[in-house]
Amino acid sequence: MKCPSDGTQLARIQLEQVAIDKCHQCDGIWLDHSELKQLRNSSQPGLEEDIEEEYGNPVTEPGSIDDHMRCPVCQDVGLVGRHISYFKPVKVDGCPKCLGMWLDDQELDTLLEDKQEMNEELHSPGVMDFVKFVAGMLPKRPR
């Protein structure tokens, strides 16, 4: 597969239980459908730095592209920009056909930080008190 941004051949990298495709030229990452969810559920922020430490930045043969931001899987489908996040808006480029997504450099870490922040917020005392309050207002279901 080729990088949708610069046409460089993507390298397959194993992260925990997920195999991702990384461009060593622009440091972008291609995630197939549901891989972001798997990484958000199991990874901590700083993953991109860990990737750089483990795999380095090998010399790559610069590629070329015929059309900017085409899906590396479907190849004939243009990627569409959309925002995904809980707290921090992150614009990613997704394929409407295969539902894969392209993350530019540092966007994966931003999404992982965002998930961690959401988890901390959801488990804060104020949120839990509010949930208990609302639950107490709901009518009891007959048994």
mmCIF file of C-alpha atoms in Angstrom:
data_model
loop_
_atom_site.group_PDB
_atom_site.id
_atom_site.type_symbol
_atom_site.label_atom_id
_atom_site.label_comp_id
_atom_site.label_asym_id
_atom_site.label_seq_id
_atom_site.Cartn_x
_atom_site.Cartn_y
_atom_site.Cartn_z
ATOM 1 C CA MET A 1 0.000 0.000 0.000
ATOM 2 C CA LYS A 2 1.100 3.544 -0.678
ATOM 3 C CA CYS A 3 0.874 6.617 1.531
ATOM 4 C CA PRO A 4 -2.119 8.730 0.469
ATOM 5 C CA SER A 5 -0.141 11.872 1.259
ATOM 6 C CA ASP A 6 3.169 11.319 -0.537
ATOM 7 C CA GLY A 7 3.016 7.927 -2.306
ATOM 8 C CA THR A 8 5.764 6.265 -0.224
ATOM 9 C CA GLN A 9 5.329 2.535 0.372
ATOM 10 C CA LEU A 10 3.708 1.969 3.781
ATOM 11 C CA ALA A 11 5.494 -0.303 6.273
ATOM 12 C CA ARG A 12 3.500 -2.889 8.256
ATOM 13 C CA ILE A 13 4.111 -2.458 12.004
ATOM 14 C CA GLN A 14 2.754 -4.594 14.830
ATOM 15 C CA LEU A 15 1.411 -2.629 17.822
ATOM 16 C CA GLU A 16 0.156 -4.846 20.592
ATOM 17 C CA GLN A 17 -2.547 -6.910 18.826
ATOM 18 C CA VAL A 18 -2.973 -4.476 15.918
ATOM 19 C CA ALA A 19 -1.010 -4.366 12.667
ATOM 20 C CA ILE A 20 -0.895 -0.797 11.327
ATOM 21 C CA ASP A 21 0.590 0.696 8.171
ATOM 22 C CA LYS A 22 3.053 3.550 8.666
ATOM 23 C CA CYS A 23 4.701 5.968 6.281
ATOM 24 C CA HIS A 24 8.309 6.531 7.310
ATOM 25 C CA GLN A 25 8.472 9.581 5.043
ATOM 26 C CA CYS A 26 5.693 11.747 6.563
ATOM 27 C CA ASP A 27 5.065 9.660 9.740
ATOM 28 C CA GLY A 28 1.378 9.228 8.868
ATOM 29 C CA ILE A 29 -0.489 6.059 9.879
ATOM 30 C CA TRP A 30 -3.185 4.082 8.064
ATOM 31 C CA LEU A 31 -5.671 2.255 10.282
ATOM 32 C CA ASP A 32 -8.134 -0.270 8.910
ATOM 33 C CA HIS A 33 -11.717 -0.206 10.159
ATOM 34 C CA SER A 34 -11.938 -0.792 13.951
ATOM 35 C CA GLU A 35 -8.159 -0.608 14.548
ATOM 36 C CA LEU A 36 -8.468 2.832 16.157
ATOM 37 C CA LYS A 37 -11.030 1.437 18.594
ATOM 38 C CA GLN A 38 -8.673 -1.420 19.492
ATOM 39 C CA LEU A 39 -5.776 0.990 20.061
ATOM 40 C CA ARG A 40 -7.904 3.413 22.079
ATOM 41 C CA ASN A 41 -9.042 0.595 24.345
ATOM 42 C CA SER A 42 -5.570 -0.783 24.996
ATOM 43 C CA SER A 43 -2.963 1.939 24.457
ATOM 44 C CA GLN A 44 -1.688 4.926 26.345
ATOM 45 C CA PRO A 45 -0.586 8.274 24.892
ATOM 46 C CA GLY A 46 2.989 8.364 23.617
ATOM 47 C CA LEU A 47 2.513 5.442 21.236
ATOM 48 C CA GLU A 48 3.881 7.319 18.232
ATOM 49 C CA GLU A 49 7.089 8.090 20.113
ATOM 50 C CA ASP A 50 7.342 4.398 21.041
ATOM 51 C CA ILE A 51 6.985 3.520 17.342
ATOM 52 C CA GLU A 52 9.815 5.886 16.428
ATOM 53 C CA GLU A 53 12.064 4.414 19.126
ATOM 54 C CA GLU A 54 11.356 0.821 18.116
ATOM 55 C CA TYR A 55 11.290 1.130 14.334
ATOM 56 C CA GLY A 56 13.289 4.308 13.781
ATOM 57 C CA ASN A 57 12.937 6.231 10.584
ATOM 58 C CA PRO A 58 14.535 4.079 7.900
ATOM 59 C CA VAL A 59 15.509 5.580 4.594
ATOM 60 C CA THR A 60 12.595 5.238 2.221
ATOM 61 C CA GLU A 61 12.316 5.554 -1.492
ATOM 62 C CA PRO A 62 10.166 8.629 -2.143
ATOM 63 C CA GLY A 63 6.967 7.723 -3.912
ATOM 64 C CA SER A 64 4.667 9.583 -6.193
ATOM 65 C CA ILE A 65 0.942 9.951 -6.238
ATOM 66 C CA ASP A 66 -1.475 10.429 -9.089
ATOM 67 C CA ASP A 67 -4.168 12.030 -6.984
ATOM 68 C CA HIS A 68 -3.837 13.468 -3.473
ATOM 69 C CA MET A 69 -5.437 11.624 -0.535
ATOM 70 C CA ARG A 70 -6.805 8.480 -2.170
ATOM 71 C CA CYS A 71 -7.575 5.432 -0.027
ATOM 72 C CA PRO A 72 -4.519 3.133 0.006
ATOM 73 C CA VAL A 73 -6.809 0.079 0.240
ATOM 74 C CA CYS A 74 -9.574 0.954 -2.238
ATOM 75 C CA GLN A 75 -7.242 3.127 -4.372
ATOM 76 C CA ASP A 76 -10.067 4.624 -6.448
ATOM 77 C CA VAL A 77 -11.857 6.330 -3.534
ATOM 78 C CA GLY A 78 -10.966 9.774 -2.201
ATOM 79 C CA LEU A 79 -10.511 10.215 1.528
ATOM 80 C CA VAL A 80 -13.015 12.472 3.279
ATOM 81 C CA GLY A 81 -12.061 14.717 6.203
ATOM 82 C CA ARG A 82 -14.031 14.337 9.415
ATOM 83 C CA HIS A 83 -13.579 15.179 13.075
ATOM 84 C CA ILE A 84 -13.408 12.405 15.653
ATOM 85 C CA SER A 85 -12.782 12.946 19.339
ATOM 86 C CA TYR A 86 -14.353 13.300 22.730
ATOM 87 C CA PHE A 87 -12.745 16.531 23.944
ATOM 88 C CA LYS A 88 -10.021 17.566 21.481
ATOM 89 C CA PRO A 89 -11.157 17.985 17.875
ATOM 90 C CA VAL A 90 -8.957 15.901 15.568
ATOM 91 C CA LYS A 91 -9.582 15.970 11.840
ATOM 92 C CA VAL A 92 -8.753 12.673 10.175
ATOM 93 C CA ASP A 93 -9.169 11.512 6.596
ATOM 94 C CA GLY A 94 -11.428 8.485 6.228
ATOM 95 C CA CYS A 95 -12.474 6.221 3.399
ATOM 96 C CA PRO A 96 -16.257 6.101 2.951
ATOM 97 C CA LYS A 97 -15.974 2.666 1.305
ATOM 98 C CA CYS A 98 -13.711 0.525 3.559
ATOM 99 C CA LEU A 99 -13.999 2.836 6.626
ATOM 100 C CA GLY A 100 -10.230 2.938 7.122
ATOM 101 C CA MET A 101 -8.612 6.200 8.194
ATOM 102 C CA TRP A 102 -5.429 8.171 7.647
ATOM 103 C CA LEU A 103 -3.847 9.867 10.644
ATOM 104 C CA ASP A 104 -1.201 12.535 10.148
ATOM 105 C CA ASP A 105 1.840 12.690 12.430
ATOM 106 C CA GLN A 106 0.859 12.996 16.136
ATOM 107 C CA GLU A 107 -2.886 12.537 15.524
ATOM 108 C CA LEU A 108 -2.886 9.015 16.976
ATOM 109 C CA ASP A 109 -1.316 10.254 20.214
ATOM 110 C CA THR A 110 -3.807 13.130 20.351
ATOM 111 C CA LEU A 111 -6.698 10.668 20.014
ATOM 112 C CA LEU A 112 -5.230 8.415 22.712
ATOM 113 C CA GLU A 113 -4.777 11.404 25.046
ATOM 114 C CA ASP A 114 -8.344 12.418 24.295
ATOM 115 C CA LYS A 115 -9.642 8.955 25.254
ATOM 116 C CA GLN A 116 -7.621 8.972 28.478
ATOM 117 C CA GLU A 117 -8.982 12.417 29.380
ATOM 118 C CA MET A 118 -12.537 11.235 28.710
ATOM 119 C CA ASN A 119 -12.046 8.175 30.935
ATOM 120 C CA GLU A 120 -10.689 10.332 33.763
ATOM 121 C CA GLU A 121 -13.614 12.734 33.413
ATOM 122 C CA LEU A 122 -16.204 9.944 33.368
ATOM 123 C CA HIS A 123 -14.812 8.482 36.577
ATOM 124 C CA SER A 124 -14.527 11.776 38.417
ATOM 125 C CA PRO A 125 -16.671 12.127 41.582
ATOM 126 C CA GLY A 126 -18.844 14.894 40.110
ATOM 127 C CA VAL A 127 -19.861 12.827 37.090
ATOM 128 C CA MET A 128 -20.569 9.748 39.192
ATOM 129 C CA ASP A 129 -22.693 11.807 41.617
ATOM 130 C CA PHE A 130 -24.637 13.236 38.675
ATOM 131 C CA VAL A 131 -25.250 9.754 37.230
ATOM 132 C CA LYS A 132 -26.524 8.525 40.608
ATOM 133 C CA PHE A 133 -28.754 11.602 40.915
ATOM 134 C CA VAL A 134 -30.285 11.099 37.459
ATOM 135 C CA ALA A 135 -30.687 7.375 38.045
ATOM 136 C CA GLY A 136 -32.541 8.149 41.293
ATOM 137 C CA MET A 137 -35.011 10.336 39.377
ATOM 138 C CA LEU A 138 -35.964 7.587 36.939
ATOM 139 C CA PRO A 139 -39.189 5.749 37.668
ATOM 140 C CA LYS A 140 -38.733 2.299 39.136
ATOM 141 C CA ARG A 141 -39.626 -0.544 36.801
ATOM 142 C CA PRO A 142 -42.178 -2.987 38.164
ATOM 143 C CA ARG A 143 -40.881 -6.510 38.636
#
